[in-house]
Amino acid sequence: MKRSLNDYRKIVGDEVIGEIYRRARKLYGKTAVHVNSTYYGGGVAEILSGIVPLMNDIGIAAGWRMLRGTPDFFNITKKFHNALQGNSINLTEIKKKLYLQANAAFSTYSHITHDCVIIHDPQPLPLIQHYPRKQPWVWRVHIDLSNPNKDLWEFLKSYVLKYDVIIISSEDYRLRDTPVEQRIIQPAIDPLSPKNMKISEKDIAKYLKKFNIPTDKPIITQISRFDRFKDQEGLIDIFRIVKEEVDCRLVLCGSMALDDPESQQYYERTRRKANNHIKNRDVILITSENNILVNALQRVSNVIVQKSLREGFGLTVTEALLKKKPVVASNVGGIKMQISDGETGFLVEPDDRKAFAQRVIELLKNPSMAKTLGENAHEVVKKNFLITRLLRDYLDLLQDLIG
Ligand code: UDP
C-alpha cells in the first residue's frame, strides 16, 4: 500500500512532519532522479524504495532508474566494490572498458531532464560524462571508502571530480584527496515498510512455518547478502562455540542481489562449511527475497548478529535495533555509529570469534540484559535513523542545490 508522510505522525510526532512539509514547500515541482543498479537485495534498494515515494508524496517529482548491465558488467563492479573496501584488484583495460561501455549504453536511452541527479555507488558513477552539464549531480556513496585500492580509486576519481557534491555516511569515509564538497548523511530505515512494520504473532508463526524454521530452540540470526564481507563463514565458527554452551539455531538469510554475481559461490562455500549442522537443521540457510520473512525472523530471534568485516552502514543492524532486539556486531564501519557497546548492543572486534561467541552466549543466558539493550537501542533508532530524518536531510541538500 502507498505510504504518505502523514502515516509517520504517530511515530515521529507532528513537529517533525510539519518541519518536513515546511522545507518541501520551497521545492514544489522540482524534479530529481536517483540511479542505482538493483531494485532489491541490499541497502541502497531498501533506502530508495522508501525515500523515493515519500519525496513524491511531498511534492518533489522523484524518479528511480536502474542501470542495466550484463553479467560481465556486474562481475566487474562487484570486484570494484570489493577493491574499494580494501581488496586487491587486477585492473585491466578490458574491465575499465566494459564498465564504461555499460554506462555509455544506458545514457543513449535514458534521458535526463531533471533538476538534480543522484547517483548511488560506483556502478553508475561514469554516467556523468555522457550528459551535458545542466543540473547538479550528486554522488551518494554507501560503502566504506576509508581504505580504497589506490589504482582503482585513481581511475574512478576522474569521474568523481566532476560531481557537485559527494554524500558519505560517516566522517571516517571523508575523501581527503578529493576536492569536491562532501556532506555526511547517515542512512535510515522505514518503520512502516513491510520489513519493519508491526506484524502479529500469527503472521510471524505463519512465515516461520512456511520457511520451515522451528522455534523449539533459541534462534540467532544474521540477515545479509551472501558476501565475504558479511562473513557468514566466520559466523559458522562462532555458532560452533556458542552451541557448546547453549543449544540453539543459527539462521542465515540472504537473497541474491541482481548486481552481485559472487553471492552464489559464497553461499555454496558457507553451505559446505555448515554442512553437518544443516543436516540436522541447526543451521538454516535461506535465499528467498521476502520482506515479511525478514521482519518475522528479526522479531522472533533471541539474538541478532552482524559479523561483517566491512560495513558501509548496516541497515540490518538498524532494523534489528528498531525491533528492540539485542545485537552482537563487529566493531566496523557504520555499525560503530549505531551501537554503543554495552548500552544498545555489543560490539566485538571482527577477528575475535571467541569474544563474539561469548557475547552471544551472555545474551542467550540473560534475557533481562537482552531486553534492556533492545529497549535502549529502540530509542536511539527512533531518534536518529528513521526515514523522516533522511527525508529532511535530502530536502536540505536539494534546497542548497536547486532551491
Ligand atoms: N536484505 C533483505 N533480504 C536479504 C538480505 C538483505 O531484505 O536476504 C535487506 C536487509 O534487510 C537490509 C538490506 O537488504 O534492508 C541490506 O542493507 P545493509 O546496509 O545491511 O547491507 P548491504 O547489503 O547494503 O551491504
mmCIF file of C-alpha atoms in Angstrom, residues 150-387:
data_model
loop_
_atom_site.group_PDB
_atom_site.id
_atom_site.type_symbol
_atom_site.label_atom_id
_atom_site.label_comp_id
_atom_site.label_asym_id
_atom_site.label_seq_id
_atom_site.Cartn_x
_atom_site.Cartn_y
_atom_site.Cartn_z
ATOM 1 C CA LYS A 150 44.790 3.032 -4.950
ATOM 2 C CA ASP A 151 44.774 2.129 -8.676
ATOM 3 C CA LEU A 152 41.047 1.772 -8.806
ATOM 4 C CA TRP A 153 40.467 4.962 -6.889
ATOM 5 C CA GLU A 154 42.733 6.878 -9.294
ATOM 6 C CA PHE A 155 40.693 5.563 -12.205
ATOM 7 C CA LEU A 156 37.314 6.366 -10.627
ATOM 8 C CA LYS A 157 38.439 9.732 -9.377
ATOM 9 C CA SER A 158 38.375 11.256 -12.826
ATOM 10 C CA TYR A 159 34.585 10.798 -12.732
ATOM 11 C CA VAL A 160 34.187 11.613 -9.059
ATOM 12 C CA LEU A 161 35.819 15.016 -9.570
ATOM 13 C CA LYS A 162 33.058 16.016 -11.965
ATOM 14 C CA TYR A 163 30.380 15.768 -9.292
ATOM 15 C CA ASP A 164 28.993 18.791 -7.493
ATOM 16 C CA VAL A 165 28.584 17.071 -4.144
ATOM 17 C CA ILE A 166 29.555 13.714 -2.668
ATOM 18 C CA ILE A 167 27.480 12.251 0.123
ATOM 19 C CA ILE A 168 29.168 9.889 2.545
ATOM 20 C CA SER A 169 27.752 8.103 5.591
ATOM 21 C CA SER A 170 30.452 8.951 8.109
ATOM 22 C CA GLU A 171 33.274 11.371 8.832
ATOM 23 C CA ASP A 172 35.588 8.327 8.698
ATOM 24 C CA TYR A 173 34.839 7.983 4.980
ATOM 25 C CA ARG A 174 35.823 11.537 4.039
ATOM 26 C CA LEU A 175 37.823 11.529 0.794
ATOM 27 C CA ARG A 176 40.717 13.698 1.813
ATOM 28 C CA ASP A 177 42.366 13.604 -1.601
ATOM 29 C CA THR A 178 39.209 14.661 -3.442
ATOM 30 C CA PRO A 179 38.450 18.368 -3.723
ATOM 31 C CA VAL A 180 34.690 18.038 -4.045
ATOM 32 C CA GLU A 181 32.208 19.196 -1.424
ATOM 33 C CA GLN A 182 31.395 16.259 0.841
ATOM 34 C CA ARG A 183 28.402 16.009 3.101
ATOM 35 C CA ILE A 184 27.582 13.407 5.670
ATOM 36 C CA ILE A 185 24.118 11.922 5.569
ATOM 37 C CA GLN A 186 23.516 8.816 7.593
ATOM 38 C CA PRO A 187 21.218 6.197 6.102
ATOM 39 C CA ALA A 188 17.885 5.344 7.682
ATOM 40 C CA ILE A 189 15.104 2.781 7.680
ATOM 41 C CA ASP A 190 11.397 2.984 7.044
ATOM 42 C CA PRO A 191 9.452 1.918 10.160
ATOM 43 C CA LEU A 192 6.309 1.341 8.070
ATOM 44 C CA SER A 193 7.823 -0.806 5.331
ATOM 45 C CA PRO A 194 6.790 -4.457 5.187
ATOM 46 C CA LYS A 195 10.188 -5.289 6.621
ATOM 47 C CA ASN A 196 9.804 -3.132 9.698
ATOM 48 C CA MET A 197 6.095 -2.634 10.322
ATOM 49 C CA LYS A 198 4.493 -4.316 13.288
ATOM 50 C CA ILE A 199 3.241 -7.780 12.462
ATOM 51 C CA SER A 200 1.123 -10.134 14.512
ATOM 52 C CA GLU A 201 2.347 -13.237 16.338
ATOM 53 C CA LYS A 202 0.096 -15.157 13.986
ATOM 54 C CA ASP A 203 1.856 -13.783 10.903
ATOM 55 C CA ILE A 204 5.252 -14.460 12.442
ATOM 56 C CA ALA A 205 4.276 -18.069 13.104
ATOM 57 C CA LYS A 206 2.838 -18.411 9.600
ATOM 58 C CA TYR A 207 6.027 -17.235 7.922
ATOM 59 C CA LEU A 208 8.292 -19.345 10.107
ATOM 60 C CA LYS A 209 6.203 -22.372 9.266
ATOM 61 C CA LYS A 210 6.221 -21.544 5.565
ATOM 62 C CA PHE A 211 10.024 -21.419 5.577
ATOM 63 C CA ASN A 212 10.305 -24.413 7.866
ATOM 64 C CA ILE A 213 12.045 -22.672 10.774
ATOM 65 C CA PRO A 214 11.401 -24.445 14.087
ATOM 66 C CA THR A 215 11.194 -22.384 17.266
ATOM 67 C CA ASP A 216 11.961 -25.112 19.808
ATOM 68 C CA LYS A 217 15.436 -23.652 20.456
ATOM 69 C CA PRO A 218 16.740 -20.092 20.775
ATOM 70 C CA ILE A 219 17.418 -18.511 17.396
ATOM 71 C CA ILE A 220 20.436 -16.445 16.357
ATOM 72 C CA THR A 221 20.014 -14.677 13.034
ATOM 73 C CA GLN A 222 22.018 -12.738 10.514
ATOM 74 C CA ILE A 223 20.177 -11.169 7.585
ATOM 75 C CA SER A 224 22.709 -10.359 4.865
ATOM 76 C CA ARG A 225 23.521 -10.934 1.249
ATOM 77 C CA PHE A 226 25.895 -13.911 0.959
ATOM 78 C CA ASP A 227 29.122 -11.961 0.672
ATOM 79 C CA ARG A 228 32.642 -12.394 2.013
ATOM 80 C CA PHE A 229 32.438 -9.026 3.774
ATOM 81 C CA LYS A 230 29.354 -10.197 5.661
ATOM 82 C CA ASP A 231 31.472 -13.152 6.829
ATOM 83 C CA GLN A 232 28.819 -15.839 7.136
ATOM 84 C CA GLU A 233 31.674 -18.354 7.205
ATOM 85 C CA GLY A 234 33.094 -16.743 10.326
ATOM 86 C CA LEU A 235 29.670 -16.957 11.883
ATOM 87 C CA ILE A 236 29.606 -20.725 11.465
ATOM 88 C CA ASP A 237 32.739 -20.946 13.633
ATOM 89 C CA ILE A 238 31.148 -18.665 16.209
ATOM 90 C CA PHE A 239 27.992 -20.735 16.184
ATOM 91 C CA ARG A 240 30.027 -23.862 16.990
ATOM 92 C CA ILE A 241 31.468 -22.192 20.077
ATOM 93 C CA VAL A 242 28.064 -20.913 21.198
ATOM 94 C CA LYS A 243 26.443 -24.287 20.690
ATOM 95 C CA GLU A 244 28.834 -25.954 23.087
ATOM 96 C CA GLU A 245 27.243 -23.902 25.864
ATOM 97 C CA VAL A 246 23.708 -23.214 24.694
ATOM 98 C CA ASP A 247 21.663 -25.394 22.384
ATOM 99 C CA CYS A 248 20.441 -23.034 19.701
ATOM 100 C CA ARG A 249 19.905 -22.469 15.993
ATOM 101 C CA LEU A 250 21.576 -20.169 13.510
ATOM 102 C CA VAL A 251 19.542 -18.720 10.647
ATOM 103 C CA LEU A 252 21.399 -17.060 7.788
ATOM 104 C CA CYS A 253 19.012 -15.293 5.482
ATOM 105 C CA GLY A 254 20.405 -13.697 2.361
ATOM 106 C CA SER A 255 18.915 -13.115 -1.029
ATOM 107 C CA MET A 256 20.995 -12.864 -4.177
ATOM 108 C CA ALA A 257 21.072 -9.273 -5.397
ATOM 109 C CA LEU A 258 20.862 -8.715 -9.137
ATOM 110 C CA ASP A 259 24.133 -6.841 -9.146
ATOM 111 C CA ASP A 260 26.064 -9.421 -7.104
ATOM 112 C CA PRO A 261 27.383 -12.333 -9.185
ATOM 113 C CA GLU A 262 29.626 -13.681 -6.385
ATOM 114 C CA SER A 263 26.838 -14.412 -3.942
ATOM 115 C CA GLN A 264 26.003 -17.891 -5.274
ATOM 116 C CA GLN A 265 29.602 -19.015 -4.926
ATOM 117 C CA TYR A 266 29.931 -17.622 -1.427
ATOM 118 C CA TYR A 267 26.627 -19.196 -0.473
ATOM 119 C CA GLU A 268 27.961 -22.592 -1.607
ATOM 120 C CA ARG A 269 31.097 -22.123 0.496
ATOM 121 C CA THR A 270 29.029 -21.295 3.558
ATOM 122 C CA ARG A 271 26.784 -24.269 2.919
ATOM 123 C CA ARG A 272 29.714 -26.650 2.688
ATOM 124 C CA LYS A 273 31.220 -25.275 5.859
ATOM 125 C CA ALA A 274 27.962 -25.678 7.796
ATOM 126 C CA ASN A 275 27.089 -28.993 6.200
ATOM 127 C CA ASN A 276 26.755 -31.137 9.351
ATOM 128 C CA HIS A 277 24.667 -28.543 11.117
ATOM 129 C CA ILE A 278 22.463 -28.032 8.075
ATOM 130 C CA LYS A 279 21.594 -31.735 8.023
ATOM 131 C CA ASN A 280 20.013 -31.546 11.471
ATOM 132 C CA ARG A 281 18.650 -28.043 10.826
ATOM 133 C CA ASP A 282 20.713 -26.347 13.486
ATOM 134 C CA VAL A 283 21.952 -24.056 10.765
ATOM 135 C CA ILE A 284 19.301 -22.869 8.339
ATOM 136 C CA LEU A 285 20.236 -21.050 5.143
ATOM 137 C CA ILE A 286 17.551 -19.087 3.326
ATOM 138 C CA THR A 287 17.988 -17.397 -0.034
ATOM 139 C CA SER A 288 14.449 -16.176 -0.679
ATOM 140 C CA GLU A 289 13.791 -12.479 -1.001
ATOM 141 C CA ASN A 290 10.882 -11.890 1.332
ATOM 142 C CA ASN A 291 10.397 -8.775 3.428
ATOM 143 C CA ILE A 292 7.856 -10.199 5.834
ATOM 144 C CA LEU A 293 10.083 -13.189 6.449
ATOM 145 C CA VAL A 294 12.953 -10.842 7.325
ATOM 146 C CA ASN A 295 10.606 -8.937 9.618
ATOM 147 C CA ALA A 296 9.412 -12.154 11.284
ATOM 148 C CA LEU A 297 12.928 -13.519 11.670
ATOM 149 C CA GLN A 298 14.208 -10.328 13.241
ATOM 150 C CA ARG A 299 11.298 -10.321 15.674
ATOM 151 C CA VAL A 300 11.472 -13.987 16.662
ATOM 152 C CA SER A 301 15.235 -14.173 17.127
ATOM 153 C CA ASN A 302 16.791 -14.182 20.577
ATOM 154 C CA VAL A 303 19.945 -12.530 19.318
ATOM 155 C CA ILE A 304 20.676 -10.777 16.034
ATOM 156 C CA VAL A 305 24.263 -10.907 14.830
ATOM 157 C CA GLN A 306 26.156 -8.936 12.210
ATOM 158 C CA LYS A 307 29.592 -10.396 11.697
ATOM 159 C CA SER A 308 30.643 -8.017 8.883
ATOM 160 C CA LEU A 309 34.303 -7.386 8.133
ATOM 161 C CA ARG A 310 33.379 -4.086 6.451
ATOM 162 C CA GLU A 311 30.061 -2.322 6.597
ATOM 163 C CA GLY A 312 29.181 0.994 4.964
ATOM 164 C CA PHE A 313 26.332 1.467 7.383
ATOM 165 C CA GLY A 314 24.474 -1.781 8.039
ATOM 166 C CA LEU A 315 20.724 -1.291 7.732
ATOM 167 C CA THR A 316 20.159 -4.802 9.019
ATOM 168 C CA VAL A 317 21.543 -3.664 12.350
ATOM 169 C CA THR A 318 19.204 -0.657 12.373
ATOM 170 C CA GLU A 319 16.262 -2.921 11.557
ATOM 171 C CA ALA A 320 17.056 -5.201 14.474
ATOM 172 C CA LEU A 321 17.603 -2.328 16.903
ATOM 173 C CA LEU A 322 14.263 -0.788 15.917
ATOM 174 C CA LYS A 323 12.645 -4.111 16.826
ATOM 175 C CA LYS A 324 14.226 -3.934 20.297
ATOM 176 C CA LYS A 325 16.500 -6.866 19.609
ATOM 177 C CA PRO A 326 19.854 -7.418 21.302
ATOM 178 C CA VAL A 327 22.554 -7.219 18.645
ATOM 179 C CA VAL A 328 26.112 -8.516 18.694
ATOM 180 C CA ALA A 329 28.027 -6.981 15.808
ATOM 181 C CA SER A 330 31.505 -6.288 14.511
ATOM 182 C CA ASN A 331 33.058 -3.024 15.553
ATOM 183 C CA VAL A 332 33.434 -1.786 11.978
ATOM 184 C CA GLY A 333 32.234 0.971 9.631
ATOM 185 C CA GLY A 334 28.701 2.168 10.062
ATOM 186 C CA ILE A 335 27.908 -0.322 12.807
ATOM 187 C CA LYS A 336 30.058 1.757 15.164
ATOM 188 C CA MET A 337 27.755 4.717 14.552
ATOM 189 C CA GLN A 338 24.706 2.739 15.568
ATOM 190 C CA ILE A 339 25.635 0.712 18.633
ATOM 191 C CA SER A 340 27.236 1.962 21.780
ATOM 192 C CA ASP A 341 28.880 -1.049 23.327
ATOM 193 C CA GLY A 342 27.151 -2.357 26.429
ATOM 194 C CA GLU A 343 24.304 0.158 26.190
ATOM 195 C CA THR A 344 22.460 -0.557 22.972
ATOM 196 C CA GLY A 345 24.113 -3.819 21.958
ATOM 197 C CA PHE A 346 27.572 -5.351 21.899
ATOM 198 C CA LEU A 347 30.479 -4.501 19.610
ATOM 199 C CA VAL A 348 33.275 -7.001 19.072
ATOM 200 C CA GLU A 349 36.470 -6.827 17.027
ATOM 201 C CA PRO A 350 35.701 -8.796 13.861
ATOM 202 C CA ASP A 351 38.627 -11.220 14.176
ATOM 203 C CA ASP A 352 37.858 -12.126 17.786
ATOM 204 C CA ARG A 353 35.482 -15.042 17.281
ATOM 205 C CA LYS A 354 35.704 -16.179 20.889
ATOM 206 C CA ALA A 355 34.660 -12.789 22.226
ATOM 207 C CA PHE A 356 31.846 -12.661 19.675
ATOM 208 C CA ALA A 357 30.583 -16.058 20.822
ATOM 209 C CA GLN A 358 30.858 -15.054 24.493
ATOM 210 C CA ARG A 359 28.627 -12.030 23.935
ATOM 211 C CA VAL A 360 26.031 -14.158 22.166
ATOM 212 C CA ILE A 361 26.118 -16.706 24.996
ATOM 213 C CA GLU A 362 25.779 -13.929 27.571
ATOM 214 C CA LEU A 363 22.650 -12.632 25.885
ATOM 215 C CA LEU A 364 21.128 -16.081 25.413
ATOM 216 C CA LYS A 365 21.617 -16.768 29.114
ATOM 217 C CA ASN A 366 20.457 -13.402 30.302
ATOM 218 C CA PRO A 367 17.142 -12.355 28.720
ATOM 219 C CA SER A 368 16.699 -9.369 31.011
ATOM 220 C CA MET A 369 20.011 -7.916 29.860
ATOM 221 C CA ALA A 370 18.945 -8.587 26.266
ATOM 222 C CA LYS A 371 15.684 -6.776 26.895
ATOM 223 C CA THR A 372 17.354 -3.693 28.373
ATOM 224 C CA LEU A 373 19.820 -3.377 25.495
ATOM 225 C CA GLY A 374 16.996 -3.756 22.982
ATOM 226 C CA GLU A 375 14.870 -1.102 24.607
ATOM 227 C CA ASN A 376 17.745 1.381 24.767
ATOM 228 C CA ALA A 377 18.527 0.677 21.121
ATOM 229 C CA HIS A 378 14.961 1.291 20.010
ATOM 230 C CA GLU A 379 15.092 4.842 21.357
ATOM 231 C CA VAL A 380 18.352 5.583 19.529
ATOM 232 C CA VAL A 381 16.946 4.386 16.212
ATOM 233 C CA LYS A 382 13.754 6.368 16.701
ATOM 234 C CA LYS A 383 15.747 9.495 17.281
ATOM 235 C CA ASN A 384 18.424 9.145 14.605
ATOM 236 C CA PHE A 385 17.811 6.534 11.980
ATOM 237 C CA LEU A 386 14.256 6.805 10.679
ATOM 238 C CA ILE A 387 13.403 7.717 7.113
#
